[in-house]
């Protein structure tokens, strides 16, 4: 699983956004860093369990989001009109890069199962293929093959994600295996949207099943469809999960709290270094 983190080697800080990869790189983080800031606890676990890094020098500090940017209430009418979805139609959104591990094809497989119970439902995939544009084409081909062209909309890359979230009745994170702690989850919570997410990475540590979202096993299109149908049918459950998710975002995902935690980590390193400097 690709894992990403920031390493603080001695007195020089550097942000690493590549997978750990080779044993040589892991050796550097084990022996050449005074402090490591990991974006998710799953990263810390891998560093400790697979690479033998001292857990005492790893701080877990999750990413933050601009709470004001996503804060509800916002109106999703503009985006719905742009993609041709009625205001009263259930709209299920998926936001993120289009690639196999993000699970967009699972959402396409789940769509017919949802439409059997809720024929007015619509789905929107927001994002574009990365690296190989064919990845986006594969999702488009799956939609066409399933006869869902007018039901599952591919909206491409969008700058107006707050409006996208506001337009959706729920957000689906269908990732299969390579998430650490997805920013889409944080943005959806901050937008006050109910979330359905797979049990990968740090997601189960943030999403509490039936409290602030619904958790499903990765790769299970039937379970995904069941969860979507439940949110559509049970407005009270969806509203409660959305409200609890928003509360969680306010308590845990602010920039102020993230920066305070990072400053504490930096000061701890400087304090350790100062104690090692001989006096006189």
mmCIF file of C-alpha atoms in Angstrom:
data_model
loop_
_atom_site.group_PDB
_atom_site.id
_atom_site.type_symbol
_atom_site.label_atom_id
_atom_site.label_comp_id
_atom_site.label_asym_id
_atom_site.label_seq_id
_atom_site.Cartn_x
_atom_site.Cartn_y
_atom_site.Cartn_z
ATOM 1 C CA UNK A 1 0.000 0.000 0.000
ATOM 2 C CA UNK A 2 1.466 3.385 -0.946
ATOM 3 C CA UNK A 3 1.988 5.403 2.208
ATOM 4 C CA UNK A 4 2.848 9.063 2.457
ATOM 5 C CA UNK A 5 4.365 11.126 5.265
ATOM 6 C CA UNK A 6 6.655 13.973 6.187
ATOM 7 C CA UNK A 7 10.074 13.211 7.606
ATOM 8 C CA UNK A 8 12.102 15.661 9.718
ATOM 9 C CA UNK A 9 15.747 14.562 9.380
ATOM 10 C CA UNK A 10 17.852 16.127 12.153
ATOM 11 C CA UNK A 11 17.424 19.911 11.851
ATOM 12 C CA UNK A 12 16.242 19.969 8.242
ATOM 13 C CA UNK A 13 12.586 19.350 7.411
ATOM 14 C CA UNK A 14 11.495 17.712 4.200
ATOM 15 C CA UNK A 15 8.076 16.619 2.961
ATOM 16 C CA UNK A 16 8.043 13.173 1.326
ATOM 17 C CA UNK A 17 5.030 12.393 -0.861
ATOM 18 C CA UNK A 18 6.290 9.192 -2.482
ATOM 19 C CA UNK A 19 5.703 5.621 -1.303
ATOM 20 C CA UNK A 20 8.287 4.301 1.154
ATOM 21 C CA UNK A 21 9.262 1.701 -1.414
ATOM 22 C CA UNK A 22 12.762 0.316 -1.040
ATOM 23 C CA UNK A 23 14.495 -0.899 2.113
ATOM 24 C CA UNK A 24 17.104 1.792 1.535
ATOM 25 C CA UNK A 25 14.557 4.556 1.887
ATOM 26 C CA UNK A 26 13.029 2.867 4.948
ATOM 27 C CA UNK A 27 16.544 2.690 6.460
ATOM 28 C CA UNK A 28 16.877 6.465 6.096
ATOM 29 C CA UNK A 29 13.636 7.071 7.941
ATOM 30 C CA UNK A 30 14.571 4.594 10.638
ATOM 31 C CA UNK A 31 18.070 5.906 11.338
ATOM 32 C CA UNK A 32 18.288 9.366 9.760
ATOM 33 C CA UNK A 33 15.231 11.153 11.133
ATOM 34 C CA UNK A 34 14.723 12.811 14.485
ATOM 35 C CA UNK A 35 10.973 13.063 13.957
ATOM 36 C CA UNK A 36 8.465 11.716 11.435
ATOM 37 C CA UNK A 37 5.067 13.281 10.877
ATOM 38 C CA UNK A 38 2.635 10.762 9.387
ATOM 39 C CA UNK A 39 -0.641 11.764 7.789
ATOM 40 C CA UNK A 40 -2.464 8.711 9.151
ATOM 41 C CA UNK A 41 -2.046 6.127 11.871
ATOM 42 C CA UNK A 42 -1.956 3.351 9.274
ATOM 43 C CA UNK A 43 1.313 4.891 8.041
ATOM 44 C CA UNK A 44 2.739 4.846 11.553
ATOM 45 C CA UNK A 45 1.764 1.197 11.945
ATOM 46 C CA UNK A 46 3.544 0.230 8.750
ATOM 47 C CA UNK A 47 6.670 2.158 9.682
ATOM 48 C CA UNK A 48 6.768 0.451 13.068
ATOM 49 C CA UNK A 49 5.662 -3.072 12.153
ATOM 50 C CA UNK A 50 7.314 -3.478 8.735
ATOM 51 C CA UNK A 51 10.357 -1.217 9.029
ATOM 52 C CA UNK A 52 11.171 -1.197 12.734
ATOM 53 C CA UNK A 53 10.956 2.568 13.214
ATOM 54 C CA UNK A 54 10.770 3.716 16.840
ATOM 55 C CA UNK A 55 7.090 4.632 17.432
ATOM 56 C CA UNK A 56 8.135 7.340 19.891
ATOM 57 C CA UNK A 57 9.469 9.525 17.088
ATOM 58 C CA UNK A 58 6.389 9.269 14.860
ATOM 59 C CA UNK A 59 3.633 11.849 15.263
ATOM 60 C CA UNK A 60 0.307 11.269 13.493
ATOM 61 C CA UNK A 61 -1.113 14.576 12.268
ATOM 62 C CA UNK A 62 -3.965 14.286 9.788
ATOM 63 C CA UNK A 63 -4.656 16.681 6.960
ATOM 64 C CA UNK A 64 -6.966 19.631 7.510
ATOM 65 C CA UNK A 65 -9.587 21.239 5.288
ATOM 66 C CA UNK A 66 -10.866 24.780 4.940
ATOM 67 C CA UNK A 67 -13.975 24.472 7.085
ATOM 68 C CA UNK A 68 -15.325 27.842 5.965
ATOM 69 C CA UNK A 69 -15.003 26.864 2.298
ATOM 70 C CA UNK A 70 -17.197 23.789 2.729
ATOM 71 C CA UNK A 71 -19.421 24.907 5.601
ATOM 72 C CA UNK A 72 -23.136 24.309 5.008
ATOM 73 C CA UNK A 73 -25.622 25.477 4.112
ATOM 74 C CA UNK A 74 -24.616 25.773 0.476
ATOM 75 C CA UNK A 75 -26.904 25.391 -2.515
ATOM 76 C CA UNK A 76 -26.291 22.624 -5.045
ATOM 77 C CA UNK A 77 -28.898 23.768 -7.549
ATOM 78 C CA UNK A 78 -26.349 25.222 -9.991
ATOM 79 C CA UNK A 79 -24.358 22.002 -10.271
ATOM 80 C CA UNK A 80 -27.498 19.863 -10.549
ATOM 81 C CA UNK A 81 -28.805 22.002 -13.386
ATOM 82 C CA UNK A 82 -25.453 21.854 -15.126
ATOM 83 C CA UNK A 83 -25.442 18.046 -15.154
ATOM 84 C CA UNK A 84 -29.188 17.759 -15.787
ATOM 85 C CA UNK A 85 -30.354 16.290 -12.480
ATOM 86 C CA UNK A 86 -33.659 17.320 -10.934
ATOM 87 C CA UNK A 87 -33.625 18.981 -7.531
ATOM 88 C CA UNK A 88 -35.675 16.168 -5.964
ATOM 89 C CA UNK A 89 -33.728 13.243 -7.471
ATOM 90 C CA UNK A 90 -31.396 11.337 -5.119
ATOM 91 C CA UNK A 91 -27.862 12.194 -6.253
ATOM 92 C CA UNK A 92 -24.989 9.927 -5.241
ATOM 93 C CA UNK A 93 -21.531 11.463 -5.662
ATOM 94 C CA UNK A 94 -18.035 10.052 -6.001
ATOM 95 C CA UNK A 95 -15.172 12.557 -5.930
ATOM 96 C CA UNK A 96 -11.508 11.829 -6.616
ATOM 97 C CA UNK A 97 -8.939 10.629 -9.088
ATOM 98 C CA UNK A 98 -10.195 7.989 -11.487
ATOM 99 C CA UNK A 99 -8.042 4.895 -11.214
ATOM 100 C CA UNK A 100 -8.713 1.205 -10.491
ATOM 101 C CA UNK A 101 -7.969 1.340 -6.759
ATOM 102 C CA UNK A 102 -10.468 4.176 -6.200
ATOM 103 C CA UNK A 103 -13.367 1.828 -6.937
ATOM 104 C CA UNK A 104 -15.388 3.835 -9.449
ATOM 105 C CA UNK A 105 -16.178 0.603 -11.297
ATOM 106 C CA UNK A 106 -17.736 -0.765 -8.096
ATOM 107 C CA UNK A 107 -20.071 2.224 -8.047
ATOM 108 C CA UNK A 108 -21.051 1.497 -11.662
ATOM 109 C CA UNK A 109 -21.795 -2.118 -10.678
ATOM 110 C CA UNK A 110 -23.886 -0.961 -7.708
ATOM 111 C CA UNK A 111 -25.917 1.559 -9.721
ATOM 112 C CA UNK A 112 -28.379 -0.919 -11.339
ATOM 113 C CA UNK A 113 -29.102 -2.452 -7.919
ATOM 114 C CA UNK A 114 -29.968 0.994 -6.577
ATOM 115 C CA UNK A 115 -32.033 1.922 -9.619
ATOM 116 C CA UNK A 116 -34.242 -1.144 -9.162
ATOM 117 C CA UNK A 117 -35.536 0.377 -5.922
ATOM 118 C CA UNK A 118 -35.023 4.038 -6.731
ATOM 119 C CA UNK A 119 -35.336 4.558 -10.503
ATOM 120 C CA UNK A 120 -35.092 8.330 -10.106
ATOM 121 C CA UNK A 121 -31.621 8.123 -8.510
ATOM 122 C CA UNK A 122 -28.643 9.546 -10.353
ATOM 123 C CA UNK A 123 -24.889 9.127 -9.901
ATOM 124 C CA UNK A 124 -22.068 11.562 -10.594
ATOM 125 C CA UNK A 125 -18.358 10.739 -10.826
ATOM 126 C CA UNK A 126 -16.227 13.850 -10.344
ATOM 127 C CA UNK A 127 -12.540 13.631 -11.265
ATOM 128 C CA UNK A 128 -10.274 12.562 -14.077
ATOM 129 C CA UNK A 129 -7.963 9.681 -14.863
ATOM 130 C CA UNK A 130 -4.394 10.029 -13.644
ATOM 131 C CA UNK A 131 -1.291 8.994 -15.567
ATOM 132 C CA UNK A 132 -3.159 6.948 -18.140
ATOM 133 C CA UNK A 133 -6.234 8.675 -19.562
ATOM 134 C CA UNK A 134 -7.518 5.204 -20.454
ATOM 135 C CA UNK A 135 -8.498 4.836 -16.813
ATOM 136 C CA UNK A 136 -11.284 7.359 -17.289
ATOM 137 C CA UNK A 137 -12.244 5.725 -20.573
ATOM 138 C CA UNK A 138 -12.615 2.372 -18.805
ATOM 139 C CA UNK A 139 -15.198 3.841 -16.440
ATOM 140 C CA UNK A 140 -17.021 5.484 -19.352
ATOM 141 C CA UNK A 141 -17.058 2.188 -21.250
ATOM 142 C CA UNK A 142 -18.441 0.354 -18.215
ATOM 143 C CA UNK A 143 -21.224 2.938 -17.911
ATOM 144 C CA UNK A 144 -22.099 2.612 -21.597
ATOM 145 C CA UNK A 145 -21.965 -1.195 -21.509
ATOM 146 C CA UNK A 146 -24.365 -1.256 -18.544
ATOM 147 C CA UNK A 147 -26.789 1.065 -20.368
ATOM 148 C CA UNK A 148 -26.398 3.738 -17.695
ATOM 149 C CA UNK A 149 -25.340 6.690 -19.835
ATOM 150 C CA UNK A 150 -28.224 8.854 -18.648
ATOM 151 C CA UNK A 151 -27.984 7.621 -15.050
ATOM 152 C CA UNK A 152 -24.266 7.832 -14.236
ATOM 153 C CA UNK A 153 -22.700 11.169 -15.183
ATOM 154 C CA UNK A 154 -18.967 11.716 -15.534
ATOM 155 C CA UNK A 155 -18.413 15.376 -14.704
ATOM 156 C CA UNK A 156 -14.620 15.465 -15.100
ATOM 157 C CA UNK A 157 -12.317 17.587 -12.965
ATOM 158 C CA UNK A 158 -14.047 20.391 -11.063
ATOM 159 C CA UNK A 159 -12.771 23.435 -9.181
ATOM 160 C CA UNK A 160 -16.131 23.990 -7.474
ATOM 161 C CA UNK A 161 -16.080 20.938 -5.213
ATOM 162 C CA UNK A 162 -17.978 22.698 -2.366
ATOM 163 C CA UNK A 163 -20.909 23.103 -4.773
ATOM 164 C CA UNK A 164 -20.525 19.489 -5.892
ATOM 165 C CA UNK A 165 -20.748 18.208 -2.326
ATOM 166 C CA UNK A 166 -23.713 20.466 -1.613
ATOM 167 C CA UNK A 167 -25.558 19.075 -4.636
ATOM 168 C CA UNK A 168 -25.117 15.437 -3.606
ATOM 169 C CA UNK A 169 -27.370 13.624 -1.160
ATOM 170 C CA UNK A 170 -24.451 11.408 -0.154
ATOM 171 C CA UNK A 171 -20.792 10.841 -0.971
ATOM 172 C CA UNK A 172 -19.393 7.388 -1.741
ATOM 173 C CA UNK A 173 -15.749 6.504 -1.116
ATOM 174 C CA UNK A 174 -15.391 3.106 -2.798
ATOM 175 C CA UNK A 175 -11.608 2.701 -2.525
ATOM 176 C CA UNK A 176 -10.336 -0.865 -2.713
ATOM 177 C CA UNK A 177 -7.016 -0.877 -0.840
ATOM 178 C CA UNK A 178 -4.695 2.099 -1.180
ATOM 179 C CA UNK A 179 -6.145 4.856 0.972
ATOM 180 C CA UNK A 180 -4.315 6.237 3.983
ATOM 181 C CA UNK A 181 -6.687 8.974 5.108
ATOM 182 C CA UNK A 182 -8.639 10.399 2.142
ATOM 183 C CA UNK A 183 -9.125 14.145 1.881
ATOM 184 C CA UNK A 184 -12.527 13.527 0.237
ATOM 185 C CA UNK A 185 -13.779 12.070 3.519
ATOM 186 C CA UNK A 186 -12.707 15.219 5.350
ATOM 187 C CA UNK A 187 -14.312 17.482 2.747
ATOM 188 C CA UNK A 188 -17.563 15.502 2.746
ATOM 189 C CA UNK A 189 -17.772 15.667 6.542
ATOM 190 C CA UNK A 190 -17.024 19.406 6.451
ATOM 191 C CA UNK A 191 -19.795 19.808 3.871
ATOM 192 C CA UNK A 192 -22.329 18.081 6.105
ATOM 193 C CA UNK A 193 -22.861 15.223 3.664
ATOM 194 C CA UNK A 194 -23.606 11.629 4.721
ATOM 195 C CA UNK A 195 -20.753 9.315 3.734
ATOM 196 C CA UNK A 196 -20.527 5.689 2.657
ATOM 197 C CA UNK A 197 -16.940 4.450 2.765
ATOM 198 C CA UNK A 198 -14.976 1.243 2.532
ATOM 199 C CA UNK A 199 -12.957 -0.180 5.417
ATOM 200 C CA UNK A 200 -9.500 0.761 4.138
ATOM 201 C CA UNK A 201 -6.669 2.802 5.594
ATOM 202 C CA UNK A 202 -7.694 5.084 8.441
ATOM 203 C CA UNK A 203 -11.324 5.298 7.344
ATOM 204 C CA UNK A 204 -12.651 2.911 10.046
ATOM 205 C CA UNK A 205 -10.936 5.062 12.686
ATOM 206 C CA UNK A 206 -12.853 8.136 11.520
ATOM 207 C CA UNK A 207 -16.169 6.733 10.329
ATOM 208 C CA UNK A 208 -18.286 5.111 13.035
ATOM 209 C CA UNK A 209 -20.809 2.813 11.384
ATOM 210 C CA UNK A 210 -24.346 4.205 11.536
ATOM 211 C CA UNK A 211 -23.165 7.102 13.701
ATOM 212 C CA UNK A 212 -21.386 9.425 11.280
ATOM 213 C CA UNK A 213 -21.471 7.280 8.157
ATOM 214 C CA UNK A 214 -21.858 3.773 6.768
ATOM 215 C CA UNK A 215 -18.914 1.380 6.453
ATOM 216 C CA UNK A 216 -18.751 -1.419 3.898
ATOM 217 C CA UNK A 217 -16.201 -3.979 2.801
ATOM 218 C CA UNK A 218 -14.088 -2.941 -0.202
ATOM 219 C CA UNK A 219 -15.004 -4.483 -3.538
ATOM 220 C CA UNK A 220 -18.556 -5.417 -2.488
ATOM 221 C CA UNK A 221 -20.930 -3.794 -4.983
ATOM 222 C CA UNK A 222 -23.973 -5.387 -3.349
ATOM 223 C CA UNK A 223 -23.062 -3.938 0.059
ATOM 224 C CA UNK A 224 -22.478 -0.560 -1.571
ATOM 225 C CA UNK A 225 -25.902 -0.641 -3.219
ATOM 226 C CA UNK A 226 -27.534 -1.679 0.076
ATOM 227 C CA UNK A 227 -25.891 1.236 1.896
ATOM 228 C CA UNK A 228 -26.953 3.724 -0.788
ATOM 229 C CA UNK A 229 -30.522 2.420 -0.698
ATOM 230 C CA UNK A 230 -30.553 2.725 3.085
ATOM 231 C CA UNK A 231 -29.528 6.377 3.017
ATOM 232 C CA UNK A 232 -32.121 7.126 0.321
ATOM 233 C CA UNK A 233 -34.876 5.345 2.240
ATOM 234 C CA UNK A 234 -33.947 6.495 5.742
ATOM 235 C CA UNK A 235 -33.689 10.278 5.695
ATOM 236 C CA UNK A 236 -33.319 10.416 9.480
ATOM 237 C CA UNK A 237 -30.285 8.119 9.464
ATOM 238 C CA UNK A 238 -28.699 10.117 6.626
ATOM 239 C CA UNK A 239 -29.311 13.424 8.422
ATOM 240 C CA UNK A 240 -27.917 12.132 11.722
ATOM 241 C CA UNK A 241 -24.775 10.777 10.050
ATOM 242 C CA UNK A 242 -24.320 14.067 8.194
ATOM 243 C CA UNK A 243 -24.700 16.136 11.363
ATOM 244 C CA UNK A 244 -22.296 13.931 13.324
ATOM 245 C CA UNK A 245 -19.807 14.003 10.473
ATOM 246 C CA UNK A 246 -19.907 17.795 10.366
ATOM 247 C CA UNK A 247 -19.388 17.928 14.128
ATOM 248 C CA UNK A 248 -16.404 15.585 13.803
ATOM 249 C CA UNK A 249 -14.899 17.783 11.070
ATOM 250 C CA UNK A 250 -15.205 20.915 13.185
ATOM 251 C CA UNK A 251 -13.568 19.166 16.134
ATOM 252 C CA UNK A 252 -10.726 17.429 14.256
ATOM 253 C CA UNK A 253 -10.085 18.851 10.773
ATOM 254 C CA UNK A 254 -9.423 22.575 11.283
ATOM 255 C CA UNK A 255 -6.233 24.179 9.957
ATOM 256 C CA UNK A 256 -5.584 25.751 13.370
ATOM 257 C CA UNK A 257 -5.471 22.381 15.120
ATOM 258 C CA UNK A 258 -3.332 20.845 12.396
ATOM 259 C CA UNK A 259 -0.788 23.677 12.525
ATOM 260 C CA UNK A 260 -0.698 23.657 16.323
ATOM 261 C CA UNK A 261 0.112 19.941 16.240
ATOM 262 C CA UNK A 262 2.828 20.425 13.624
ATOM 263 C CA UNK A 263 4.373 23.285 15.578
ATOM 264 C CA UNK A 264 4.472 21.103 18.685
ATOM 265 C CA UNK A 265 6.239 18.397 16.679
ATOM 266 C CA UNK A 266 8.814 20.892 15.355
ATOM 267 C CA UNK A 267 9.417 22.373 18.787
ATOM 268 C CA UNK A 268 9.913 18.912 20.248
ATOM 269 C CA UNK A 269 12.674 18.226 17.715
ATOM 270 C CA UNK A 270 14.338 21.571 18.413
ATOM 271 C CA UNK A 271 14.143 20.941 22.137
ATOM 272 C CA UNK A 272 15.827 17.563 21.793
ATOM 273 C CA UNK A 273 18.557 19.053 19.630
ATOM 274 C CA UNK A 274 19.151 21.920 22.079
ATOM 275 C CA UNK A 275 19.622 19.459 24.935
ATOM 276 C CA UNK A 276 22.320 17.669 22.944
ATOM 277 C CA UNK A 277 24.373 20.828 22.296
ATOM 278 C CA UNK A 278 27.280 21.016 24.784
ATOM 279 C CA UNK A 279 27.459 24.153 26.948
ATOM 280 C CA UNK A 280 30.688 26.194 27.102
#
